[in-house]
Amino acid sequence: MPAPLAKPPFRRVLIANRGEIAVRICRGLRELGIESIAVYSDVDREAAHVLAADHAVALFGNSAAESYLDVGKILAAAKAMGAEAIHPGYGFLSENSSFARAVREAGFVFIGPNPAAMERLGGKKAAREEAIRAGVPVIPGTEQDEGDASLVAAAKKIGLPVMVKASAGGGGRGMRMVEREQDLAEAIASGRREAKAAFGDDRMILEKAVAPARHIEIQLMGDQHGNVVSLHERECSVQRRHQKVLEEAPSPAVDAVLRARMGAAAILLGKAVGYDNAGTAEFLVDAQGNFYFLEVNARLQVEHPVTELVTGVDLVHLQLRVAAGERLDDLLRGRDLQPRGHALEARICAESPEQGFLPAAGLLRLVCEPMGPGIRVDSGVYSGFAVPVFYDSLLAKLIVYAPDRATACTRMAQALRDSVYLGIPTNVDFLRRVVEDPDFRAGKLTTDFLKYKPDVVAGGGSEPSDLALAAAVLCEAIAPRALAGHVSSVDAASGGSGGRCSSAVWNELGGFRVFGDGV
Amino acid sequence: MSLQRTYLRAGEPVEVKAERVGGDHWRVRVGNLDYEFRATARSDGGIRLVPVGGDAKAACVAYGARAGQAFMVRVTGSTHLLSAPQPRRKGSLEATGMIRAPMTGTVMRVNCKVGDVVEADQTLAVLTAMKMEHKLCAGLAGIVRKVVASEGANVEQGTILIEVEASKP
């Protein structure tokens, strides 16, 4: 472990999140000599992020609304534990400007952009208006939600197909492409429900669908002294249901000229609103290299590791240090930030691509994650962990780094072969099929990539070989570790009687007291 | 020691029987073919398999775990979900009239009640899991005979939620 900084930016930081990102932030905190505080719902009492943190506080309840989205409980935990700052991770409260304000008003530092900048860029609608003002190109669409009827009218005016999107957030929640007029009403209604559930805000906007297009985004980092830098692009074109599947840096479609133009546009936008901390400007790029601004994700992104690997920058360290008031020109002085080599990230999710990407909660009985040169795994699970039904299906991220894209693809395919997540369906084999696809290897990526690859999505439907059948019976005969104790998936997912996790959280944490002074 | 299982492959039951010859030496009969392996447990929960008398390069690592009522095995980079043949239950309802939970989740909405006449592909209920909504649609046109699902209920994958009886032609 590197020597802790002479003066860590904070003494103690609470992480208002769960899963792999909370584990990854714990690591960053530890490297800087900062104590970490996890928070957890009932089902997460033995989750990986609780084990990774120095301290842990129960939030009670299981739904996101009564745990990781409950501002009051999170602030009370931060206060009780003597936290100086709160890191929101991604999702949950990360892009909620009223949370960011509440954190500041309660006397903590919010590890993210200032609330004013967040309000000006956080929502899709607000960001779009800022982009228009700053002269950054945008896709034709509505500027506001004046009810279902006006959205339908706007869709007809813009011309189908259109994208129906949640005004408040990202991650594909509430987002739908509509090609037929008669599908508009249902798309708007179900989009509203998903947006309400995910962000607590059901306003929707419309945009003309630009296709075929690549999804390319620029990583921004700003400080509190007016500096904003671009850490270049990531390409995230391979998506399903508007959720990213595989991400990479640099983009095979971006040359130095386009990189400079997109980076300059993103910086312009960031400076116009006084942005600080980490953020991502998302763009669609058409076949001619025209780029259209989509939105800003005012937080650390799921796919931030590919940027870290090609630029050599630790984004969580930077987030913490700029939040403590340090200057980017000091932090990055003398650093060559040009992208070097190639990084790919695969999102390993508890879902079944072969069955329409159905999510699959339940007991992960056996987990073995790959290692080797150029392999990084940001994981939030372990053997014996029951994946809850209440939250996102992301289990872990597999990230590879190699000198060039072809080697990175080969390395990723091999690392996926070496990834073991058994007990519930996962998308591991699907990810390998994507990486082995000739068009993927050739870098021919568009956001509808998977639409034309039914075989990649569904798999060959290959039947088990004699070897697979023999191996199954031999596993049962001589490696019974992953077999013991049947736990029904509902029990496991709701944290019922299935407490078969091998963790030792209660032993490790000893006599801590929830909201108390036990620490 | 021996262990016997029957798994479905391409819809057909295949009998698999493993017998310990001695030490780590196993004979495995798959259907009517015999294989011999040296099999040893690894500390990571997997097993190492070396075909006896075969090429040493044919050695491989396999991982297995129960998955609900089925068994999941991962070998040479592919995962297979193996299930035992299920006895067919006879019933008056067509299989497509059974609306089952395709995943473990929470019932968000139920759009029908017993006695409703429904069209094929009509949305009968909405299930949510891991923040995503899934519509459950009627497999055929008919009359709703049974509604087990109630809004807010947590249901396990495979649970029958609604039964639709096909309308007579």
XYZ file of C-alpha atoms in Angstrom:
688
model
C 0.000 0.000 0.000
C 1.335 3.480 -0.791
C 2.224 5.661 2.150
C -0.771 7.705 3.281
C -0.618 11.388 2.424
C 1.062 13.609 4.978
C -2.273 15.308 5.406
C -5.277 13.322 4.197
C -8.015 15.545 2.711
C -10.509 14.184 5.267
C -10.352 12.068 8.382
C -13.556 10.103 7.878
C -15.938 9.830 4.898
C -19.369 8.205 4.677
C -20.279 6.367 1.465
C -23.995 6.689 0.688
C -24.080 3.719 -1.647
C -23.713 -0.056 -1.903
C -22.235 -2.713 -4.198
C -19.041 -2.511 -6.201
C -18.846 1.293 -6.264
C -18.978 1.513 -2.472
C -16.182 -1.091 -2.272
C -14.132 0.826 -4.844
C -14.570 4.099 -2.913
C -13.530 2.338 0.320
C -10.279 1.350 -1.415
C -9.650 4.900 -2.584
C -10.286 6.240 0.914
C -7.950 3.726 2.506
C -5.192 4.612 0.045
C -5.469 8.244 1.086
C -5.439 7.376 4.793
C -9.131 8.220 5.282
C -11.513 6.087 7.366
C -14.576 4.813 5.527
C -18.137 4.512 6.833
C -20.543 2.205 5.022
C -24.321 2.353 5.343
C -26.499 -0.662 4.696
C -30.056 -1.908 4.391
C -31.289 -5.023 6.221
C -30.488 -7.416 3.346
C -27.073 -5.825 2.904
C -25.890 -6.372 6.458
C -23.195 -8.744 5.190
C -22.692 -7.158 1.767
C -19.211 -6.664 0.341
C -19.218 -2.910 0.920
C -19.957 -3.385 4.629
C -16.988 -5.748 4.907
C -14.722 -3.371 2.989
C -15.428 -0.325 5.154
C -13.813 0.617 8.470
C -17.214 1.362 10.037
C -20.778 0.485 9.129
C -24.165 1.900 10.080
C -27.518 0.176 9.595
C -30.187 2.196 7.807
C -32.928 -0.414 8.352
C -35.544 -1.270 5.756
C -34.897 -2.803 2.376
C -36.394 -0.774 -0.441
C -34.101 1.907 -1.829
C -36.564 4.547 -0.623
C -36.305 3.483 3.013
C -32.535 2.911 2.958
C -30.060 4.302 0.410
C -32.433 7.074 -0.698
C -33.408 8.187 2.808
C -31.626 11.512 3.247
C -32.567 11.815 6.910
C -31.128 8.425 7.858
C -27.933 9.004 5.892
C -27.294 12.413 7.446
C -28.018 11.009 10.906
C -25.492 8.219 10.293
C -22.872 10.706 9.103
C -23.428 12.842 12.175
C -23.378 9.921 14.598
C -20.135 8.613 13.134
C -18.350 11.935 12.944
C -17.983 11.935 9.152
C -16.517 15.022 7.512
C -17.726 14.301 4.010
C -20.208 12.135 2.099
C -19.452 10.356 -1.169
C -22.675 9.471 -3.016
C -21.162 7.056 -5.604
C -23.422 6.769 -8.688
C -27.186 6.208 -8.824
C -29.223 6.599 -5.621
C -28.773 10.196 -4.333
C -25.675 11.043 -6.385
C -27.400 13.463 -8.769
C -29.986 14.792 -6.361
C -29.138 18.461 -5.834
C -31.406 18.767 -2.798
C -29.392 15.968 -1.193
C -26.162 17.777 -2.078
C -27.573 20.926 -0.459
C -28.793 19.064 2.606
C -25.340 17.501 3.019
C -23.701 20.933 2.926
C -26.267 22.515 5.216
C -25.681 19.751 7.750
C -22.019 20.745 7.771
C -20.512 17.957 5.642
C -18.569 18.186 2.403
C -20.406 16.673 -0.566
C -17.976 14.715 -2.768
C -19.398 15.897 -6.061
C -20.251 19.064 -7.939
C -21.631 22.125 -6.156
C -25.459 22.031 -6.022
C -25.844 25.108 -8.238
C -23.825 23.527 -11.063
C -25.664 20.275 -10.507
C -28.993 22.019 -10.918
C -27.849 23.752 -14.074
C -26.515 20.547 -15.633
C -27.928 17.626 -13.667
C -31.321 17.270 -15.356
C -31.420 16.483 -19.071
C -33.629 19.478 -19.755
C -31.533 22.005 -17.844
C -28.324 20.626 -19.340
C -29.742 20.919 -22.813
C -30.612 24.572 -22.295
C -27.117 25.265 -20.948
C -25.604 23.504 -23.955
C -27.688 25.569 -26.382
C -26.560 28.720 -24.551
C -22.905 27.627 -24.653
C -23.124 26.857 -28.376
C -22.687 23.092 -28.002
C -24.725 21.164 -30.622
C -27.849 19.337 -29.328
C -30.447 16.964 -30.785
C -33.825 18.483 -31.765
C -36.391 17.871 -29.021
C -38.696 19.272 -26.346
C -37.461 21.728 -23.763
C -40.019 20.860 -21.087
C -42.789 18.542 -19.926
C -46.201 20.197 -20.155
C -48.135 16.977 -19.747
C -48.861 13.887 -21.813
C -50.848 15.637 -24.533
C -48.128 18.176 -25.292
C -45.475 15.442 -25.345
C -47.515 13.479 -27.897
C -48.001 16.614 -29.976
C -44.279 17.388 -29.783
C -43.415 13.850 -30.888
C -45.511 14.309 -34.019
C -43.854 17.653 -34.719
C -40.295 16.346 -34.243
C -41.087 13.230 -36.278
C -40.872 9.609 -35.199
C -38.846 7.751 -34.081
C -38.307 9.706 -30.863
C -36.618 8.947 -27.558
C -38.771 9.329 -24.445
C -36.491 10.093 -21.501
C -36.676 10.876 -17.812
C -35.898 14.544 -17.322
C -34.120 13.872 -14.034
C -31.720 11.041 -14.593
C -29.519 8.652 -16.466
C -28.795 4.955 -16.522
C -31.536 4.231 -19.059
C -34.253 4.377 -16.418
C -37.519 5.489 -17.933
C -35.947 5.730 -21.398
C -37.713 4.288 -24.421
C -37.508 4.594 -28.190
C -40.919 4.970 -29.807
C -41.395 4.257 -33.490
C -45.208 4.170 -33.732
C -47.598 6.909 -32.696
C -49.944 4.483 -30.909
C -47.109 3.416 -28.571
C -46.411 6.931 -27.316
C -48.931 7.079 -24.494
C -47.838 3.790 -22.912
C -44.142 4.675 -23.304
C -44.693 8.013 -21.553
C -46.785 6.433 -18.789
C -44.377 3.597 -17.992
C -41.404 5.944 -18.393
C -42.985 8.178 -15.751
C -43.443 5.265 -13.365
C -39.849 4.100 -13.731
C -38.533 7.651 -13.416
C -40.675 8.262 -10.328
C -39.359 5.080 -8.731
C -35.732 5.704 -9.669
C -35.410 9.468 -9.178
C -38.548 10.612 -7.362
C -39.303 12.866 -10.361
C -41.608 11.718 -13.167
C -41.061 14.515 -15.681
C -40.239 13.317 -19.184
C -38.672 14.899 -22.279
C -38.549 13.888 -25.941
C -35.679 13.895 -28.416
C -35.401 12.943 -32.040
C -33.740 9.522 -32.281
C -30.347 9.895 -34.022
C -29.445 6.514 -35.526
C -27.150 4.882 -36.303
C -24.953 6.629 -33.785
C -22.165 5.982 -31.345
C -22.440 6.859 -27.674
C -19.256 8.693 -26.773
C -18.742 10.635 -23.560
C -16.114 12.980 -22.169
C -14.818 12.641 -18.603
C -14.586 16.040 -16.984
C -12.909 16.989 -13.748
C -13.222 20.420 -12.223
C -11.953 22.062 -9.051
C -13.250 24.892 -6.848
C -10.869 27.375 -8.465
C -12.407 27.479 -11.945
C -10.229 24.795 -13.537
C -11.973 22.182 -15.692
C -10.002 19.513 -17.568
C -11.022 16.804 -20.020
C -9.763 13.291 -19.349
C -10.923 12.354 -22.841
C -13.523 10.042 -24.222
C -15.057 6.691 -23.439
C -17.125 4.820 -25.978
C -20.208 3.066 -24.572
C -22.093 2.225 -27.752
C -22.876 -1.388 -26.926
C -26.128 -1.063 -24.988
C -29.221 -3.046 -24.251
C -32.438 -1.324 -23.216
C -30.368 1.885 -23.216
C -28.106 0.502 -20.512
C -24.415 0.211 -21.204
C -22.986 -3.285 -21.569
C -19.341 -2.764 -22.596
C -17.318 0.423 -22.429
C -13.882 1.354 -23.643
C -11.285 4.058 -23.858
C -10.156 5.411 -26.186
C -12.968 5.172 -28.744
C -11.981 3.413 -31.982
C -13.904 6.157 -33.821
C -12.226 9.175 -32.241
C -9.019 10.675 -33.601
C -6.946 13.411 -32.007
C -8.901 16.151 -33.803
C -12.360 14.917 -32.757
C -11.055 14.253 -29.225
C -9.881 17.838 -28.969
C -13.174 19.220 -30.348
C -15.394 17.144 -28.055
C -13.150 17.817 -25.062
C -13.263 21.565 -25.760
C -17.081 21.519 -26.038
C -17.413 19.643 -22.745
C -14.993 22.013 -20.972
C -16.904 25.011 -22.356
C -20.099 23.644 -20.850
C -18.431 22.800 -17.535
C -16.867 26.254 -17.193
C -20.124 27.978 -18.184
C -21.873 26.544 -15.132
C -18.946 26.642 -12.667
C -18.649 22.862 -12.546
C -16.365 21.201 -10.022
C -15.537 17.583 -9.219
C -16.110 14.605 -11.573
C -18.731 14.674 -14.296
C -19.364 13.219 -17.707
C -20.720 14.916 -20.804
C -22.486 12.384 -23.001
C -22.719 12.772 -26.770
C -24.130 10.910 -29.736
C -21.700 10.833 -32.654
C -22.993 10.072 -36.145
C -21.144 8.344 -38.988
C -19.854 11.715 -40.273
C -18.256 12.598 -36.931
C -20.933 15.183 -35.994
C -21.509 15.138 -32.272
C -24.674 16.049 -30.368
C -24.752 16.741 -26.661
C -27.107 14.440 -24.703
C -26.686 15.127 -21.001
C -24.220 15.537 -18.157
C -23.931 12.859 -15.511
C -22.961 14.960 -12.513
C -21.161 12.192 -10.646
C -18.592 9.430 -10.924
C -19.623 7.026 -13.727
C -19.902 3.249 -13.560
C -17.358 3.047 -16.384
C -14.800 5.426 -14.816
C -12.101 2.699 -14.544
C -11.371 2.629 -18.289
C -10.435 6.317 -18.095
C -8.281 5.641 -15.033
C -6.372 2.906 -16.869
C -5.607 4.886 -20.032
C -4.818 8.217 -18.323
C -3.145 6.933 -15.147
C -5.381 9.146 -13.000
C -7.274 7.847 -9.940
C -10.640 9.574 -10.245
C -11.777 8.816 -6.683
C -8.549 10.283 -5.269
C -9.019 13.354 -7.443
C -12.664 13.693 -6.371
C -11.691 13.661 -2.711
C -8.825 16.083 -3.096
C -10.659 18.668 -5.189
C -13.612 18.404 -2.779
C -11.179 19.325 0.000
C -10.228 22.422 -1.969
C -7.023 21.302 -3.699
C -6.247 22.712 -7.136
C -6.239 20.604 -10.298
C -3.260 22.500 -11.679
C -1.285 21.342 -8.607
C -2.696 17.812 -8.589
C -2.080 17.206 -12.299
C 1.117 19.261 -12.728
C 3.583 17.559 -15.014
C 1.217 14.701 -15.762
C 0.829 13.516 -19.346
C -2.913 12.873 -19.570
C -2.965 11.706 -23.187
C -4.667 8.290 -23.457
C -2.170 5.442 -23.577
C -3.009 1.857 -24.519
C -6.554 0.536 -24.514
C -9.012 -0.381 -21.752
C -12.299 -2.297 -21.926
C -14.919 -2.756 -19.236
C -17.636 -5.416 -19.102
C -20.567 -5.033 -16.706
C -21.285 -8.341 -15.043
C -24.963 -8.383 -14.127
C -27.394 -10.797 -12.512
C -29.598 -11.131 -15.534
C -30.322 -13.588 -18.281
C -29.649 -12.186 -21.782
C -30.905 -15.458 -23.255
C -34.323 -14.676 -21.730
C -34.771 -11.052 -22.660
C -32.322 -9.810 -19.995
C -34.582 -10.847 -17.143
C -32.997 -9.793 -13.871
C -32.212 -12.628 -11.486
C -31.834 -12.109 -7.766
C -30.792 -14.968 -5.514
C -27.906 -16.761 -3.871
C -24.513 -16.557 -5.567
C -23.091 -19.857 -4.434
C -19.709 -19.761 -6.116
C -17.743 -16.722 -7.240
C -14.224 -16.881 -8.713
C -12.970 -13.702 -10.300
C -10.125 -13.640 -12.833
C -6.713 -12.169 -12.261
C -3.590 -11.689 -14.326
C -1.657 -9.009 -16.171
C -3.861 -6.080 -17.152
C -6.956 -7.372 -15.341
C -8.901 -5.343 -12.769
C -12.106 -6.501 -11.112
C -14.278 -4.011 -9.228
C -16.602 -6.410 -7.458
C -19.425 -6.127 -4.962
C -20.124 -9.824 -4.397
C -18.587 -13.013 -3.014
C -19.397 -16.719 -2.730
C -22.418 -17.063 -0.468
C -23.804 -13.554 -1.000
C -27.521 -13.365 -1.711
C -28.075 -10.777 -4.459
C -31.081 -8.731 -3.289
C -34.066 -8.099 -5.500
C -34.307 -4.475 -4.382
C -31.397 -2.843 -6.196
C -29.490 -2.751 -9.452
C -28.401 -6.036 -11.062
C -24.715 -5.025 -11.404
C -22.530 -7.564 -9.579
C -19.048 -6.580 -10.665
C -17.086 -4.880 -13.408
C -14.340 -6.656 -15.279
C -11.824 -4.203 -16.691
C -8.832 -5.085 -18.857
C -5.940 -2.991 -20.053
C -3.566 -3.750 -22.930
C -1.235 -1.840 -25.237
C -3.754 -1.951 -28.100
C -7.442 -2.660 -28.723
C -6.988 -6.074 -30.360
C -4.977 -7.349 -27.383
C -7.505 -5.839 -24.982
C -10.341 -7.729 -26.742
C -8.452 -11.021 -26.541
C -7.619 -10.381 -22.896
C -11.250 -9.567 -22.109
C -12.533 -12.719 -23.841
C -10.082 -14.843 -21.869
C -10.843 -13.093 -18.581
C -14.573 -13.664 -19.154
C -13.863 -17.364 -19.719
C -12.111 -17.324 -16.354
C -14.999 -15.551 -14.571
C -17.171 -17.764 -12.399
C -20.462 -16.516 -10.937
C -22.708 -19.518 -10.249
C -26.039 -19.959 -8.536
C -28.051 -17.371 -10.455
C -28.084 -16.481 -14.157
C -25.518 -13.889 -15.248
C -24.567 -12.236 -18.514
C -20.939 -13.478 -18.493
C -21.269 -15.768 -21.524
C -23.229 -13.084 -23.384
C -20.432 -10.561 -22.743
C -17.917 -13.023 -24.163
C -20.052 -13.490 -27.271
C -20.074 -9.705 -27.740
C -16.305 -9.403 -27.340
C -15.726 -12.277 -29.782
C -18.069 -10.806 -32.397
C -16.136 -9.814 -35.573
C -17.851 -6.407 -35.790
C -17.001 -5.677 -32.157
C -13.393 -6.683 -32.803
C -13.359 -4.389 -35.840
C -14.624 -1.508 -33.698
C -17.836 -1.177 -35.744
C -20.044 -0.060 -32.883
C -23.404 1.713 -32.806
C -26.009 2.058 -30.095
C -28.212 -0.462 -31.955
C -25.322 -2.942 -32.210
C -27.203 -5.682 -30.357
C -30.420 -5.167 -32.343
C -28.785 -6.811 -35.355
C -27.048 -9.547 -33.386
C -29.806 -11.878 -32.189
C -27.332 -14.780 -32.042
C -24.963 -12.826 -29.815
C -27.845 -11.959 -27.502
C -29.552 -15.350 -27.448
C -26.445 -17.525 -27.678
C -26.218 -20.567 -29.905
C -28.437 -22.457 -27.493
C -25.585 -24.954 -27.304
C -26.373 -28.160 -25.443
C -24.018 -29.368 -22.714
C -21.245 -31.677 -23.934
C -20.580 -35.057 -22.306
C -17.677 -33.324 -20.563
C -20.025 -30.725 -19.062
C -22.411 -33.403 -17.803
C -19.556 -35.476 -16.350
C -18.063 -32.355 -14.761
C -21.404 -31.482 -13.147
C -21.670 -34.836 -11.405
C -18.002 -34.806 -10.370
C -18.367 -31.290 -8.940
C -21.247 -32.540 -6.863
C -19.229 -35.567 -5.782
C -15.966 -33.928 -4.741
C -16.514 -30.157 -4.424
C -19.681 -29.916 -2.400
C -18.933 -26.467 -0.992
C -21.257 -24.679 -3.373
C -24.086 -27.137 -2.863
C -24.931 -27.144 0.801
C -28.159 -25.763 2.153
C -30.888 -24.911 -0.291
C -32.134 -21.376 0.207
C -35.163 -20.297 -1.773
C -34.365 -17.281 -3.844
C -37.093 -15.188 -2.222
C -35.757 -16.011 1.214
C -32.233 -15.297 0.112
C -33.139 -12.096 -1.655
C -35.079 -10.744 1.277
C -32.421 -11.767 3.721
C -34.716 -14.292 5.387
C -33.407 -17.471 6.881
C -30.637 -17.738 4.312
C -27.836 -16.284 6.387
C -25.221 -18.575 5.000
C -22.757 -15.882 4.080
C -19.198 -16.712 4.988
C -18.532 -13.185 6.168
C -17.560 -12.265 9.658
C -18.932 -8.772 9.812
C -20.258 -9.024 13.326
C -16.987 -10.354 14.596
C -14.960 -7.772 12.732
C -16.988 -4.799 13.778
C -17.288 -5.864 17.375
C -19.176 -3.485 19.551
C -20.181 -0.718 17.202
C -23.477 0.899 17.996
C -25.943 2.125 15.439
C -26.357 5.883 15.692
C -24.500 5.547 18.963
C -21.139 6.358 20.446
C -19.754 2.835 20.361
C -16.947 3.688 17.966
C -18.570 -44.051 -3.816
C -20.882 -43.302 -6.696
C -23.299 -40.567 -7.670
C -26.014 -40.714 -10.296
C -28.025 -37.905 -11.880
C -30.367 -37.558 -14.820
C -30.234 -34.300 -16.756
C -32.098 -33.052 -19.792
C -30.090 -32.468 -22.956
C -31.899 -31.257 -26.073
C -35.106 -32.249 -24.313
C -33.981 -35.850 -23.768
C -33.029 -37.309 -20.385
C -29.370 -38.352 -20.144
C -28.219 -40.542 -17.292
C -24.852 -39.592 -15.796
C -23.202 -41.912 -13.289
C -19.859 -41.275 -11.621
C -18.059 -44.078 -9.779
C -14.841 -43.750 -7.863
C -12.338 -46.300 -9.118
C -9.887 -45.365 -6.374
C -8.188 -42.221 -5.068
C -8.868 -39.390 -7.483
C -9.645 -41.790 -10.313
C -13.288 -41.706 -11.492
C -15.228 -43.516 -14.180
C -18.173 -41.520 -15.536
C -20.846 -43.012 -17.777
C -22.743 -40.372 -19.795
C -25.627 -42.022 -21.655
C -23.916 -45.141 -22.949
C -20.391 -43.760 -23.210
C -17.697 -44.283 -20.563
C -15.088 -41.683 -19.619
C -12.312 -41.820 -17.053
C -10.953 -38.806 -15.221
C -8.582 -37.888 -12.485
C -10.591 -35.327 -10.528
C -9.330 -33.200 -7.662
C -10.961 -30.397 -5.700
C -9.360 -26.952 -5.908
C -9.241 -24.457 -3.095
C -11.320 -21.983 -5.140
C -14.358 -24.273 -5.110
C -13.755 -25.738 -8.568
C -12.394 -29.104 -9.629
C -9.498 -30.020 -11.888
C -10.300 -32.731 -14.436
C -7.668 -34.711 -16.362
C -8.898 -37.357 -18.820
C -7.175 -40.659 -18.023
C -5.033 -41.871 -20.897
C -5.853 -38.711 -22.819
C -3.765 -35.767 -23.802
C -2.445 -33.909 -20.758
C -3.452 -30.693 -22.520
C -7.085 -31.813 -22.270
C -7.011 -31.063 -18.549
C -9.608 -28.496 -17.562
C -11.142 -26.769 -14.560
C -14.859 -27.012 -13.860
C -17.090 -25.213 -11.387
C -20.513 -26.331 -10.241
C -23.208 -25.013 -7.957
C -26.865 -25.530 -7.279
C -29.183 -22.926 -8.781
C -32.652 -23.306 -7.349
C -33.856 -26.741 -8.373
C -31.296 -26.975 -11.173
C -27.508 -27.431 -11.277
C -25.197 -24.923 -12.883
C -21.889 -26.075 -14.326
C -19.171 -23.964 -15.909
C -16.501 -25.648 -17.986
C -14.242 -24.377 -20.812
C -15.689 -20.898 -20.399
C -19.372 -21.757 -20.883
C -22.102 -22.104 -18.289
C -24.869 -24.693 -18.594
C -27.984 -24.887 -16.459
C -28.835 -28.557 -16.041
C -32.221 -29.684 -14.893
C -33.751 -33.044 -14.176
C -36.743 -34.190 -16.214
C -40.001 -33.038 -14.606
C -43.026 -35.320 -14.505
C -45.688 -33.793 -16.761
C -48.763 -32.712 -14.865
C -52.014 -33.147 -16.694
C -54.487 -30.303 -16.441
C -57.457 -28.837 -18.195
C -55.561 -25.621 -18.845
C -53.323 -25.179 -21.836
C -49.720 -24.503 -20.878
C -49.837 -21.080 -22.522
C -52.741 -20.070 -20.278
C -50.476 -20.180 -17.225
C -48.883 -16.847 -16.499
C -45.806 -17.532 -14.400
C -43.404 -15.090 -12.787
C -40.454 -15.083 -15.223
C -38.204 -13.844 -12.425
C -38.151 -13.314 -8.712
C -39.628 -9.907 -8.038
C -42.514 -7.812 -6.778
C -45.985 -7.641 -8.316
C -46.506 -4.020 -9.196
C -49.919 -4.070 -10.838
C -52.611 -6.630 -11.618
C -54.777 -5.541 -14.532
C -57.323 -8.358 -14.521
C -59.719 -10.212 -12.255
C -61.371 -13.593 -12.355
C -63.975 -13.769 -15.106
C -62.362 -11.109 -17.341
C -62.327 -11.865 -21.049
C -58.812 -11.136 -22.317
C -57.106 -10.915 -25.689
C -53.841 -12.645 -26.568
C -50.866 -10.340 -25.727
C -53.016 -8.203 -23.419
C -51.007 -7.029 -20.394
C -52.411 -8.831 -17.339
C -49.888 -7.811 -14.715
C -46.654 -5.894 -14.270
C -43.757 -7.294 -12.289
C -40.746 -5.325 -11.091
C -37.310 -6.512 -10.075
C -33.994 -4.734 -9.818
C -35.621 -1.447 -10.821
C -36.939 -2.748 -14.160
C -40.574 -3.291 -15.102
C -41.746 -6.407 -16.931
C -45.175 -6.839 -18.478
C -46.841 -10.227 -18.167
C -49.065 -10.795 -21.172
C -51.785 -13.335 -21.905
C -50.432 -16.172 -24.045
C -53.855 -16.684 -25.592
C -57.326 -15.163 -25.763
C -59.694 -16.469 -23.137
C -61.227 -16.046 -19.711
C -59.262 -15.372 -16.534
C -59.952 -18.327 -14.236
C -57.597 -17.640 -11.377
C -55.603 -14.663 -10.076
C -53.021 -15.606 -7.475
C -50.974 -12.420 -7.806
C -51.693 -9.521 -5.499
C -50.140 -6.097 -5.810
C -47.066 -5.639 -3.656
C -46.441 -9.368 -3.212
C -42.917 -10.759 -3.543
C -42.990 -13.773 -5.835
C -40.431 -16.390 -6.670
C -39.447 -17.247 -10.238
C -41.794 -19.837 -11.744
C -44.767 -19.106 -9.485
C -48.084 -19.278 -11.358
C -49.670 -15.840 -11.007
C -52.665 -15.947 -13.335
C -54.487 -18.706 -15.198
C -56.338 -18.046 -18.432
C -58.639 -20.623 -19.984
C -58.664 -20.518 -23.775
C -61.907 -19.324 -25.269
C -63.659 -22.040 -27.270
C -63.352 -21.565 -31.009
